Coordinates of C-alpha atoms in Angstrom, one line a residue:
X81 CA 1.5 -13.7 -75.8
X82 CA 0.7 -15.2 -72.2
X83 CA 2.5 -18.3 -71.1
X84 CA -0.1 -21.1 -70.8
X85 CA -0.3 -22.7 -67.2
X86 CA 0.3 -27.0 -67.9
X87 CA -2.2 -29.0 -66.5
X88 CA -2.6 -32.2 -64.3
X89 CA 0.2 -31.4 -62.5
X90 CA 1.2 -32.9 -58.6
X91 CA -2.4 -34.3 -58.3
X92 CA -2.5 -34.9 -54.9
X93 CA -2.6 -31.3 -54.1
X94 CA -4.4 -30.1 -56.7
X95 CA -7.4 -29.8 -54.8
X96 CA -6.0 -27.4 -52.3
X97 CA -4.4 -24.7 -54.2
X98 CA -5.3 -21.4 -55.3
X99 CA -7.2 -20.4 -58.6
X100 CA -5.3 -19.3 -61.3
X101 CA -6.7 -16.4 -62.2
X102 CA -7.2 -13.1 -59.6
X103 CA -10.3 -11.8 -58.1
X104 CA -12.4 -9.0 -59.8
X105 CA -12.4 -5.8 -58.6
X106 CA -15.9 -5.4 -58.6
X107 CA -17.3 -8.5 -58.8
X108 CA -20.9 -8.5 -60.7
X109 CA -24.5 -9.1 -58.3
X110 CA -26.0 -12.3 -59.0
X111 CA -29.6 -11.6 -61.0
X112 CA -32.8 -12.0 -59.2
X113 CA -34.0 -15.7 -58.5
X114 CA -36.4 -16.7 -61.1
X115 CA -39.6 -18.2 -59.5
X116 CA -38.7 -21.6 -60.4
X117 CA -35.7 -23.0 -59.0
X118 CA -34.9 -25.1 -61.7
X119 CA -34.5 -22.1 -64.1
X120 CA -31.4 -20.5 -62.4
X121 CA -27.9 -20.4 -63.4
X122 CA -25.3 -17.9 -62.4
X123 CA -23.6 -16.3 -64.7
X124 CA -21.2 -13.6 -64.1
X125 CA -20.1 -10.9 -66.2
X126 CA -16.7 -9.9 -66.6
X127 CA -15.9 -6.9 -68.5
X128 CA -12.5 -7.0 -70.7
X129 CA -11.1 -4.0 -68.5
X130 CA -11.5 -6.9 -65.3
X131 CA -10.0 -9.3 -67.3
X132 CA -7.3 -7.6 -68.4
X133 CA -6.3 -7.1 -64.5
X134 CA -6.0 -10.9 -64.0
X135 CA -2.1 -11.3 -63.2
X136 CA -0.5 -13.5 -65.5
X137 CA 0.8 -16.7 -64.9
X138 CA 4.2 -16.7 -63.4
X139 CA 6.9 -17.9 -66.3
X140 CA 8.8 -19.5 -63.5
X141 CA 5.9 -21.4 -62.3
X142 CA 4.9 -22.6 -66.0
X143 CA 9.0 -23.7 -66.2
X144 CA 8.7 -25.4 -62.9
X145 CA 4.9 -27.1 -63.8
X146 CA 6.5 -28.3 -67.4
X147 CA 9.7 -29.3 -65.9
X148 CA 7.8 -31.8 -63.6
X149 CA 5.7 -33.2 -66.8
X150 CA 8.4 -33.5 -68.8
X151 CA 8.0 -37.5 -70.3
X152 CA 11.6 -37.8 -71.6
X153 CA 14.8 -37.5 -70.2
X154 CA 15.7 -35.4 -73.4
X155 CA 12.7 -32.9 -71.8
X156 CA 13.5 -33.5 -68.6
X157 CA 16.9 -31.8 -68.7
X158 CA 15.6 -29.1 -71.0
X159 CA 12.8 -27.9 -69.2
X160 CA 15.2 -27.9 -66.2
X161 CA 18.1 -25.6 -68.0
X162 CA 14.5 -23.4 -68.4
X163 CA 13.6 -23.7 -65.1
X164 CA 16.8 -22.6 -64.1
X165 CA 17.0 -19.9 -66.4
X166 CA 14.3 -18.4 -65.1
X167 CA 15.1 -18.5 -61.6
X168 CA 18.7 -17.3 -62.3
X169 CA 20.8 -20.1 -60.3
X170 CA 23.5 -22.1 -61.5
X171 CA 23.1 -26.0 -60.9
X172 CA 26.8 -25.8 -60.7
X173 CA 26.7 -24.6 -57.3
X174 CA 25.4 -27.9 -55.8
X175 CA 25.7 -26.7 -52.3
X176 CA 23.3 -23.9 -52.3
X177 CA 21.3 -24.6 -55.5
X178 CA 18.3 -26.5 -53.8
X179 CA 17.7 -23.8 -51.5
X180 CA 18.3 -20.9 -54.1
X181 CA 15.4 -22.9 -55.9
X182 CA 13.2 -23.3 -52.9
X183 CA 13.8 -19.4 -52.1
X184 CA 13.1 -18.2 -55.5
X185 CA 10.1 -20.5 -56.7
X186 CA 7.3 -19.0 -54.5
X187 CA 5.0 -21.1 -55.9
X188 CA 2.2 -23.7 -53.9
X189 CA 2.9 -26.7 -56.1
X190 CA 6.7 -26.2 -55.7
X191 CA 6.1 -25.8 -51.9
X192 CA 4.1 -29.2 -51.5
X193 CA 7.2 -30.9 -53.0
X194 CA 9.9 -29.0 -50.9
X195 CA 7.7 -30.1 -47.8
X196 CA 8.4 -33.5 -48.8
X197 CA 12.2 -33.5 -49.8
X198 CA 12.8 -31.3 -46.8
X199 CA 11.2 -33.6 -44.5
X200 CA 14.0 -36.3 -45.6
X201 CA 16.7 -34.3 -45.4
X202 CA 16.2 -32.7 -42.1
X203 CA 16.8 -36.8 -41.1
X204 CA 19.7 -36.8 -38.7
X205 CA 21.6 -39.4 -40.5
X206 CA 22.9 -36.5 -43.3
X207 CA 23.5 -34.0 -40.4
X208 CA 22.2 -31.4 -42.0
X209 CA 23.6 -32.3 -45.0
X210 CA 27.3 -31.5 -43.6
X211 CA 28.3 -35.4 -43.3
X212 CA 30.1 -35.9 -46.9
X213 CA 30.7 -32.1 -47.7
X214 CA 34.5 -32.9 -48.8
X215 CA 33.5 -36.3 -50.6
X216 CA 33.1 -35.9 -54.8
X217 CA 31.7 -38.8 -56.1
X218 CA 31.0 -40.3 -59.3
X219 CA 28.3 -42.7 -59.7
X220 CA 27.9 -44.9 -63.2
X221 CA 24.5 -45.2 -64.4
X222 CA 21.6 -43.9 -63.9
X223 CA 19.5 -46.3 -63.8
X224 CA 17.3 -46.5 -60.7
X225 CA 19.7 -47.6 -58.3
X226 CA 22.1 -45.3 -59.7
X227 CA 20.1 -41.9 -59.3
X228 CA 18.1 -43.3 -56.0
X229 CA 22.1 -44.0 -54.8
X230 CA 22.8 -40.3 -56.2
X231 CA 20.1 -38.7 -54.6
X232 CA 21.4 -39.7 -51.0
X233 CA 24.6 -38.9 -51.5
X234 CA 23.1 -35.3 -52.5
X235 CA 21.3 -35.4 -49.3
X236 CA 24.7 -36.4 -47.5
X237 CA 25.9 -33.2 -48.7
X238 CA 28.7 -34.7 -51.1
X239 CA 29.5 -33.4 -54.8
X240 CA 27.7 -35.8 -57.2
X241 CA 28.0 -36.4 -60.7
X242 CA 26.4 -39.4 -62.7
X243 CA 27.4 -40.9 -66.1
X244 CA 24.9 -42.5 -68.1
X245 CA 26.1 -44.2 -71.9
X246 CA 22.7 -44.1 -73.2
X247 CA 21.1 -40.6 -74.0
X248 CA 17.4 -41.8 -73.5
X249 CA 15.1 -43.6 -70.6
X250 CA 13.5 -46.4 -72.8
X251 CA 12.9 -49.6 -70.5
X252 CA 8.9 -50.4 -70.6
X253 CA 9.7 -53.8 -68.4
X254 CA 7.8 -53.1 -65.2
X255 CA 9.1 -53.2 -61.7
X256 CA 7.0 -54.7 -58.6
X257 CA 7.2 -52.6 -55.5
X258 CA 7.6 -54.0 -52.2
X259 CA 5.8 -51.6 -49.5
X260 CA 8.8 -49.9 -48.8
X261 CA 10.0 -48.8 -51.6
X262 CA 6.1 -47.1 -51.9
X263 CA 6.9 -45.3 -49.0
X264 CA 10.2 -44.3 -50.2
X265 CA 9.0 -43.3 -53.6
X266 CA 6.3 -41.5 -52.0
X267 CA 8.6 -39.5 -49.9
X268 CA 10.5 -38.4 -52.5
X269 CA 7.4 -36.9 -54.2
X270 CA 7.3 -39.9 -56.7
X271 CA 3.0 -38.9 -57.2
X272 CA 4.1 -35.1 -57.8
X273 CA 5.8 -36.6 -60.9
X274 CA 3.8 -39.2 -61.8
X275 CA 0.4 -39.0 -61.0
X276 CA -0.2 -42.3 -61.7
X277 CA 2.3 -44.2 -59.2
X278 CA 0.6 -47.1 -57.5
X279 CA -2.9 -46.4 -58.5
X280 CA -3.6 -50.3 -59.5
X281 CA -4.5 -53.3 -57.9
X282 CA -0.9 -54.5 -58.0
X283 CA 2.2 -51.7 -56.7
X284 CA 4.4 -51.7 -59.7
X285 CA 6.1 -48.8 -61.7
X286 CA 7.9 -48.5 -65.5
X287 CA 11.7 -48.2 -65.3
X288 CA 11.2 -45.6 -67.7
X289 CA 8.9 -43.7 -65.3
X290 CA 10.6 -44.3 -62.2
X291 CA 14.1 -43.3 -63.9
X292 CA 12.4 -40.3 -64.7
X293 CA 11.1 -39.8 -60.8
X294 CA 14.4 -40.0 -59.8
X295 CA 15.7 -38.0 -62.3
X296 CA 13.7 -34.8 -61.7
X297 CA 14.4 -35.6 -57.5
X298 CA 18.2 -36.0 -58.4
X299 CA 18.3 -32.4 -60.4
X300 CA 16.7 -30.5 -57.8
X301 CA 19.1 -31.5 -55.3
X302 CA 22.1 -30.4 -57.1
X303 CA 23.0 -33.5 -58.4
X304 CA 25.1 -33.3 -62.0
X305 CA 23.5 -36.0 -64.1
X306 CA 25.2 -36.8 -68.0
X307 CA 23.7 -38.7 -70.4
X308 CA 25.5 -40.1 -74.0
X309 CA 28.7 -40.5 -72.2
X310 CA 30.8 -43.8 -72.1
X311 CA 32.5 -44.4 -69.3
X312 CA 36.2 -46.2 -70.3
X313 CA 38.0 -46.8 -67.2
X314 CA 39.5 -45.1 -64.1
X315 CA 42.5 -43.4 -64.5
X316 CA 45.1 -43.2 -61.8
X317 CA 46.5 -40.3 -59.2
X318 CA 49.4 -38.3 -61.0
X319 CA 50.7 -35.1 -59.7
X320 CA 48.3 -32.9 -58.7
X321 CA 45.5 -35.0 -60.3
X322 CA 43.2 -37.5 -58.3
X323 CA 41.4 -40.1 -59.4
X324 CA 39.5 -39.7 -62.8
X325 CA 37.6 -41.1 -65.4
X326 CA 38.3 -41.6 -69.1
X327 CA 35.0 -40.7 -70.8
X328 CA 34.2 -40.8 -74.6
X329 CA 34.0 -38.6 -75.8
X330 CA 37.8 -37.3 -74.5
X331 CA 36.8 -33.8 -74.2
X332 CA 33.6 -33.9 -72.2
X333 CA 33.0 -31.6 -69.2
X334 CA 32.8 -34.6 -66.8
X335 CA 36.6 -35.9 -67.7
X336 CA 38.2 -33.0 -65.3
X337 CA 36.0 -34.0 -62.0
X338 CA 38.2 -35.7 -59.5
X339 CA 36.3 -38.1 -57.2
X340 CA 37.4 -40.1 -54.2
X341 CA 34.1 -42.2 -54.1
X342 CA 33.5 -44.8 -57.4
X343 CA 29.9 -46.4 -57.3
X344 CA 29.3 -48.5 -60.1
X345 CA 25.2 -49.0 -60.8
X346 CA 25.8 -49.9 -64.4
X347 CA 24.5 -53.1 -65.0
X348 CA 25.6 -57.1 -64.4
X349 CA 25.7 -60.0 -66.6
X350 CA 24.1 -63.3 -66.7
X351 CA 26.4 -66.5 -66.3
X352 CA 25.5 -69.4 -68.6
X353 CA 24.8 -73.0 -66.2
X354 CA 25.0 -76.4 -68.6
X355 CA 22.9 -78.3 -66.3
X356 CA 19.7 -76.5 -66.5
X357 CA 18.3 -73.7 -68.5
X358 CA 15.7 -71.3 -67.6
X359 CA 14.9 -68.7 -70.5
X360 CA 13.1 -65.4 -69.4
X361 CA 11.0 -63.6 -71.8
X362 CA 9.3 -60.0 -71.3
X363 CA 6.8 -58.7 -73.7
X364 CA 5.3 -55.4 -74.1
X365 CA 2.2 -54.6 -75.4
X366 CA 0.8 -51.1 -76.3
X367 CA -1.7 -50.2 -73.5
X368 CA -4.4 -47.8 -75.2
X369 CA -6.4 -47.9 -71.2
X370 CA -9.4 -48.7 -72.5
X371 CA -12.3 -49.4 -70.4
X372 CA -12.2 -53.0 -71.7
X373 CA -8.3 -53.5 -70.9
X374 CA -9.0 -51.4 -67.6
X375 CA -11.3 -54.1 -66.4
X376 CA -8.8 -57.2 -67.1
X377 CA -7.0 -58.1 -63.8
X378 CA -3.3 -58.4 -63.3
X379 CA -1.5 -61.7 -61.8
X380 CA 1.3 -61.1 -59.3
X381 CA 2.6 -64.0 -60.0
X382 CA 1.3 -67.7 -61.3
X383 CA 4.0 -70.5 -60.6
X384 CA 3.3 -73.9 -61.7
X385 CA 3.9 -75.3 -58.4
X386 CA 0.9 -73.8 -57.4
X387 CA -1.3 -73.9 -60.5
X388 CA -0.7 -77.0 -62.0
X389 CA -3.7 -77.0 -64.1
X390 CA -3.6 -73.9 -65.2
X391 CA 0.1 -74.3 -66.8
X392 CA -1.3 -77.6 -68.4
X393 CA -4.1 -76.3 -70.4
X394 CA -1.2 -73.4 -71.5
X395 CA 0.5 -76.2 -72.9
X396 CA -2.4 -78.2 -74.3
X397 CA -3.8 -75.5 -76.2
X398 CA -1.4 -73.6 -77.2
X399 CA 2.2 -75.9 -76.9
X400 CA 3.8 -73.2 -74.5
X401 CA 5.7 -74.7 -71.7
X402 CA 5.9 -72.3 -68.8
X403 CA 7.0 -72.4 -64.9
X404 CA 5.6 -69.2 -63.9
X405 CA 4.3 -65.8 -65.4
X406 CA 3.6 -62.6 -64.2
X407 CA 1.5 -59.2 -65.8
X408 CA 1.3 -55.7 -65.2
X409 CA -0.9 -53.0 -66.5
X410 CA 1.3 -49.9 -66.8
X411 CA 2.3 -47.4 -69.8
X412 CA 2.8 -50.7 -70.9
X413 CA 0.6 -54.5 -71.0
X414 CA 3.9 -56.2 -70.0
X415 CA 4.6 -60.1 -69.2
X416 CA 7.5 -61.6 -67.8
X417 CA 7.6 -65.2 -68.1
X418 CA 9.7 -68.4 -67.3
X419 CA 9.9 -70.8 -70.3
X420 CA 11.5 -74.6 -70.5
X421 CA 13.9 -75.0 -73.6
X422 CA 12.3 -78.0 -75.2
X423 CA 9.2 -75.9 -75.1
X424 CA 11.2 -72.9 -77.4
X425 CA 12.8 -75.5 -79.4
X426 CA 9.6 -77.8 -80.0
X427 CA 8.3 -74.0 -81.2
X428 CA 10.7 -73.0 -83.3
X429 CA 11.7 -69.9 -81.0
X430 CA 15.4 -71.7 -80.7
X431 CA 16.6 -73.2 -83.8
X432 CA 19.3 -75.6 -82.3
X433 CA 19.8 -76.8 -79.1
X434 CA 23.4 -76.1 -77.3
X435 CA 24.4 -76.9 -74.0
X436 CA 26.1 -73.1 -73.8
X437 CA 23.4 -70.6 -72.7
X438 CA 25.2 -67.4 -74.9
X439 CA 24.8 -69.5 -78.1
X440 CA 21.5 -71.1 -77.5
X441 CA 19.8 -67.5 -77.3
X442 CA 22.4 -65.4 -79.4
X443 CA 20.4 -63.8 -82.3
X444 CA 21.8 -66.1 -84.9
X445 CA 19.5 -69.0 -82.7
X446 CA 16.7 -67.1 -82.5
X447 CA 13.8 -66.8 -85.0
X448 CA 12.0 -63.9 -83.8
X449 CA 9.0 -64.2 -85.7
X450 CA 8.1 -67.5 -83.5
X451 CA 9.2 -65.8 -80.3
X452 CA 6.8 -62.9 -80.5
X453 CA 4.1 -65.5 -81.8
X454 CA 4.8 -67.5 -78.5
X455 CA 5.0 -64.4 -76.2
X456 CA 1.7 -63.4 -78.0
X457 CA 0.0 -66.5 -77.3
X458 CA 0.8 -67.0 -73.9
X459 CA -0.2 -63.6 -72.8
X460 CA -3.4 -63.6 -74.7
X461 CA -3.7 -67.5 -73.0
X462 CA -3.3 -66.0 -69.4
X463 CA -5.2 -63.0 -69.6
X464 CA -8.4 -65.3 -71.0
X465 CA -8.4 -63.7 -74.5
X466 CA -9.8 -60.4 -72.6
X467 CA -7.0 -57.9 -73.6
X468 CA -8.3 -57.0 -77.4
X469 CA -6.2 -56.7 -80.2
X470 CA -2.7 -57.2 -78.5
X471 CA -0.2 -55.1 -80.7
X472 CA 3.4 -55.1 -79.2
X473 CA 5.0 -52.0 -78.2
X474 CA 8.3 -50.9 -80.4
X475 CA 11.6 -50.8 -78.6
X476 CA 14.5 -48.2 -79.6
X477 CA 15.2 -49.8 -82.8
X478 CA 11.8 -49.5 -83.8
X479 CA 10.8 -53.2 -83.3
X480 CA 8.6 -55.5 -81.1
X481 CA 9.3 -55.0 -77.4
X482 CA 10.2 -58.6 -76.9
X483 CA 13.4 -60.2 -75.5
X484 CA 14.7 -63.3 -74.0
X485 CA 17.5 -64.4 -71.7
X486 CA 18.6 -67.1 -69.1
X487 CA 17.3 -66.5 -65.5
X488 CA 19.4 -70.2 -64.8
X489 CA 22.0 -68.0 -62.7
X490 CA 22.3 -65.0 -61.3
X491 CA 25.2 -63.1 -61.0
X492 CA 26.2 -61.9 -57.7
X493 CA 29.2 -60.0 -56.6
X494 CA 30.8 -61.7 -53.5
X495 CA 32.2 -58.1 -51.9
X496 CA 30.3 -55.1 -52.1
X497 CA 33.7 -52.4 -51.6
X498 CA 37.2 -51.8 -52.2
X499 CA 39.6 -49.2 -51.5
X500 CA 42.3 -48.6 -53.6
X501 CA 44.9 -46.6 -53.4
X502 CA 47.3 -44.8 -55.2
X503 CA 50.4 -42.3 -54.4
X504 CA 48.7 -41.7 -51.2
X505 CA 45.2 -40.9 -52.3
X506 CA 42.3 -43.4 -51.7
X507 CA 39.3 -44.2 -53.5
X508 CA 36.3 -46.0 -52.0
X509 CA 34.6 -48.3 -54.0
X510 CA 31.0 -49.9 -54.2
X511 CA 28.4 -51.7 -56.4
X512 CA 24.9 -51.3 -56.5
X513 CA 22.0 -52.4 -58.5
X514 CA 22.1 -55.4 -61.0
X515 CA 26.2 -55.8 -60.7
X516 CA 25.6 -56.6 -57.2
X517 CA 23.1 -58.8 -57.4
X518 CA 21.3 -59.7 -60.8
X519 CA 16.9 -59.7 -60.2
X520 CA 15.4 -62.4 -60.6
X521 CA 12.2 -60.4 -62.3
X522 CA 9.4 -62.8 -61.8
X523 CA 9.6 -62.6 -57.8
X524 CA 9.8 -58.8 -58.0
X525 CA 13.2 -58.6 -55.8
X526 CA 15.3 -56.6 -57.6
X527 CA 14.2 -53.1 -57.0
X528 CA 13.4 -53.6 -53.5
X529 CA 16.8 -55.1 -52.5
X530 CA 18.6 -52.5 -55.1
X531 CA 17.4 -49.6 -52.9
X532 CA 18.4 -51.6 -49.8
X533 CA 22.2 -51.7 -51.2
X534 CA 21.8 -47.6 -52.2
X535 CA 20.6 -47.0 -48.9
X536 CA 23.7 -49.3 -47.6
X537 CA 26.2 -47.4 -50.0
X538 CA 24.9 -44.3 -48.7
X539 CA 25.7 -45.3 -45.6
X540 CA 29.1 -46.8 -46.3
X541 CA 29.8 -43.2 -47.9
X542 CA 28.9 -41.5 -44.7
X543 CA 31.2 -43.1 -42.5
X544 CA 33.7 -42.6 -45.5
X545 CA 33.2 -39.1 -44.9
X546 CA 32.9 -38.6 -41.4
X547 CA 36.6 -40.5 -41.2
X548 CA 35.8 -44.0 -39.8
X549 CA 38.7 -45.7 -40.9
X550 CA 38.9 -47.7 -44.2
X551 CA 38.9 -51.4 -42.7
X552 CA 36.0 -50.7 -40.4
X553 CA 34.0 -49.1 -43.2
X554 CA 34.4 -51.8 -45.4
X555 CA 33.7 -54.5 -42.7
X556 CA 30.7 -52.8 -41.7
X557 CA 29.3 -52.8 -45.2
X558 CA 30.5 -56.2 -46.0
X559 CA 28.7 -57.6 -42.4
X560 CA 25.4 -55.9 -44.1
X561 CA 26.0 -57.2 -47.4
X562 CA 25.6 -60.5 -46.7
X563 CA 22.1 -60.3 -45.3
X564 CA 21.1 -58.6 -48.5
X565 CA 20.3 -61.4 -50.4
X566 CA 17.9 -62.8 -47.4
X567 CA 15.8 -60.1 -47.4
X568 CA 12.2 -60.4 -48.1
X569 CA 9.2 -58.2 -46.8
X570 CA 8.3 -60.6 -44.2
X571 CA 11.9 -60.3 -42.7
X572 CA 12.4 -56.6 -42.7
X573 CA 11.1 -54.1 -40.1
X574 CA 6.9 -53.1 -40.9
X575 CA 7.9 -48.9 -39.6
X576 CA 8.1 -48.0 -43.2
X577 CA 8.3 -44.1 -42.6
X578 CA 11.0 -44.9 -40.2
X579 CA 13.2 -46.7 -42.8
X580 CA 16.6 -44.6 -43.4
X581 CA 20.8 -45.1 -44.9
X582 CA 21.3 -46.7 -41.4
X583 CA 20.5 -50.6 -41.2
X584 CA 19.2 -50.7 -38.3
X585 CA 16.1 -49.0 -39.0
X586 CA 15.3 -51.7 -41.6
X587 CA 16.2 -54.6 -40.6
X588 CA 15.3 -57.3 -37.5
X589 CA 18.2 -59.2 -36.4
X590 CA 21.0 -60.5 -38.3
X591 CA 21.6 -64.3 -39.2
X592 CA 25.4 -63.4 -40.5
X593 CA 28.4 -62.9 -38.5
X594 CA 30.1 -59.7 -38.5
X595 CA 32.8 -59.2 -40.7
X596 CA 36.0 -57.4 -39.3
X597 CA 39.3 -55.6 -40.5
X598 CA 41.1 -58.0 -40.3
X599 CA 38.7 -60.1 -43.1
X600 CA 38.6 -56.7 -44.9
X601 CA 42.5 -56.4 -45.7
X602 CA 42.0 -58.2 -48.7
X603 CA 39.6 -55.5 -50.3
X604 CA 42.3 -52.9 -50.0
X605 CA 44.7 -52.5 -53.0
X606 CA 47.9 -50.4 -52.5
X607 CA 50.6 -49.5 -54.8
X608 CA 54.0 -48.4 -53.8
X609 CA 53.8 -44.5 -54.9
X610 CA 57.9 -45.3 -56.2
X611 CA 57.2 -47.9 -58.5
X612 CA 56.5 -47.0 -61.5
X613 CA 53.2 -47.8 -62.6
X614 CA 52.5 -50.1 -65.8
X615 CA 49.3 -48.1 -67.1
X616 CA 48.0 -44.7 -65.7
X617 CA 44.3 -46.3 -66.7
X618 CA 42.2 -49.0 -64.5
X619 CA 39.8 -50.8 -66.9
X620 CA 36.6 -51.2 -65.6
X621 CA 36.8 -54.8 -66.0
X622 CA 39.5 -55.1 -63.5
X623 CA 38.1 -52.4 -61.1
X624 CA 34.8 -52.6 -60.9
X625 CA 34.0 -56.2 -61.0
X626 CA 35.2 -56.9 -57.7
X627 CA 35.1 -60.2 -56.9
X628 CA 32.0 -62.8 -57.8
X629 CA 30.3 -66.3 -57.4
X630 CA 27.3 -67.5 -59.2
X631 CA 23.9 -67.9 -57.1
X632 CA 21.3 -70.4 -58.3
X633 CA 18.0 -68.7 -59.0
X634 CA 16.1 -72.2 -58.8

């Protein structure tokens, strides 16, 4: 039985490449013209002997166009153990596996996305990817920031391996893309993938699709990527061991790799604030793109400040009390919105007011029936009734794609690195993503600026590997730290294709004094290798949470 060719596949190129099928060998003669026009249609006869010589499609090409469909990260890493199988390379050998692929998958879609990912690579910056060639490092989540963090690392030429606890990509909450991060995305072949990326009126993207961009990028460039593993703590330098992690479960693969680079992307924490409360919500509806929801435009962003009216009638009509709200049209009808507390109380959404954020939403509080009636209502409210029959999508537990939270504070870590160092062996550290600084979801930072701090990581990495030495790493990356939070698209640098790890090429001007070693002493840890040591095991707690101070929001 022949192997049957996917379809849709890298749309953009499409339209260039070659037929499927081969030519005949002797192609049939059009029939005579009939004497009216209007009366002709060619059609050519093919015997069974003709068809019969049509090659067959390639079963590497077929593992390679089902590989970049795949729509789950379960798929995703099956189709690549096929893709691999049928090229005969072992993702093992991360040094040489990208260009084994490349030199084995002679295929034109394959080639329009090598043009791509070798364009960003041949960037000076990653020298040829010989920068971090003795640098292993493990990288903890792989969320976006994670794997986008992963992926340059790859192109630095380290050894990269990525833990992830949960073993599926299920976020539907949608991500706003500032225009860098479309450039970015782009470059990476993010519209080979998805064929859909930034095809709205509004530049936004699924977690769960963008994960899965980054995923595919990430595998192809030799990055080692783990799913349903826990990640328990770092565990010291003894003997001839370096620094490790203890996983669960004990006996996985991953529990041997010894790293002297630790990026945490796994996640931060909100920090309840007595004095005001500002409760997120994010609904999901189940898109079904028909033409009716097709023609019912998205909002950016609506803050009360600047429609006062419209936030009025909300609350006239319907008793919802909102400060701002924002929708996008994805796999997904999802709304994020800002409510006031009396407004969730006065609903029946809380159940009992307490000055302590953790109790006032923790599930016991919560009547869930009222808070998808009041999610439903104030998306069907701001969308003018247009969106028909609004049915909620299911989450992983099989229920309405609805949660709350406070947006009061967010979290922010105050120092970006650490080294630490044990019996003579170092280990850099860094954050990225939400542990580094916590979005704030309705202004669409969190992505944007998350990319800014892999790109800084990255960078930080390199000069890790290249043997600058630890204080002036560290000061360097805390001296760009600092600005992170100030960035906005207005502030950064408009030569989007020029953007790279280096700061330079993305930002213009700094308003923060330079750190220097001297500051940076404090973010090195050092043990006396003689001393014995009161636990072989770091908890993550205590080593990854660096140091941290709580930002206002509003």
């Amino acid at each position: 039985m022949g192997v049957v060719r996917p379809s849709g596949v890298l749309q953009e190129d499409t339209q260039h490449g070659p037929g499927a099928g081969g030519s005949p060998v002797n192609p049939p003669q059009p029939p005579h013209l009939p004497s009216d026009p209007r009366e002709f249609t060619y059609k050519p006869h093919l015997s069974s002997s003709t068809m019969a010589s049509q090659d067959p499609v390639n079963p590497s090409h077929a593992a390679f166009d089902l590989f970049v469909q795949a729509p789950t990260c379960k798929d995703v890493k099956h189709q690549f153990a096929e893709l691999c199988k049928q090229l005969d390379v072992n993702p093992r050998e991360f040094r040489t596996f990208y260009i084994k692929v490349k030199e084995r998958l002679n295929y034109w879609r394959a080639k329009a996305l090598w043009t791509k990912l070798d364009k960003r690579a041949s960037h000076a910056d990653y020298q040829q990817g010989k920068a971090c060639t003795k640098n292993k490092c493990l990288v903890l989540g792989a969320g976006p920031c994670g794997l986008r963090t992963a992926i340059e690392l790859a192109l630095l030429g380290a050894q990269v391996v990525v833990l992830e606890k949960r073993e599926s990509f299920t976020r539907n909450n949608v991500l706003h893309l500032w225009p860098f991060t479309i450039c970015d995305l782009r470059g990476l072949g993010a519209k080979k993938f998805y064929g859909k990326f930034c095809t709205g009126s509004l530049d936004h993207i699924s977690i769960r699709q963008l994960q899965l961009v980054l995923l595919k990028v990430s595998l192809l460039l030799g990055v080692e990527v783990h799913t349903g593993v826990e990640f328990r703590g770092l565990i010291e330098p003894s003997g001839e061991n370096g620094w490790m992690a203890e996983l669960q479960p004990a006996a996985h693969p991953a529990a041997s790799f010894q790293f002297d680079v630790f990026i945490s992307a796994g996640g931060g924490r909100f920090v309840p604030d007595e004095e005001s409360c500002a409760i997120g919500i994010t609904a999901n509806f189940i898109n079904r793109n028909t033409a009716a929801e097709a023609h019912v435009a998205e909002i950016s962003g609506v803050a009360r400040i600047y429609n006062q009216k419209f936030f009025q009638d909300l609350l006239t009509e319907t008793g919802i009390d909102l400060e701002n709200i924002v929708y996008y049209k994805d796999d997904t009808h999802y709304f994020v919105m800002t409510a006031k507390k009396k407004s969730l109380l006065k609903q029946g959404v809380i159940k009992q007011d307490s000055g302590d954020a953790e109790e006032l939403l923790a599930p016991a509080n919560v009547d869930s029936e009222a808070l998808n009636r009041y999610a439903h209502d104030a998306a069907h409210f701001s969308t003018g009734g247009l969106l028909p029959d609004l049915q909620f999508a299911k989450n992983p537990n099989g229920e309405p794609d609805v949660a709350m939270f406070d947006f009061t504070c967010m979290h922010r870590a105050e120092n970006a690195s650490l080294v630490r160092e044990r019996r003579g062996r170092k280990l850099l550290m860094g954050l990225v993503g939400d542990c580094l600084v916590e979005p704030f979801w309705p202004l669409g930072t969190g992505i944007a600026r998350g990319f800014m701090a892999s790109f800084d990581t990255a960078w930080m990495v390199r000069s890790w590997g290249m043997g600058v030495p630890h204080l002036k790493v560290l000061a360097e990356r805390e001296s760009i730290y600092q600005l992170l939070s100030q960035t906005t698209p207005e502030n950064t640098s408009k030569n989007y294709t020029g953007y790279s790890i280096n700061p330079k090429t993305r930002t213009r001007g700094s308003t923060c004094p330079p750190s220097t070693p001297a500051r940076c002493s404090t973010f090195t840890t050092w043990i006396n290798p003689n001393r014995p040591a009161r636990s072989r095991r770091t908890r993550l707690l205590s080593c990854v949470t660096i140091r941290s101070v709580v930002l206002r929001s509003c």
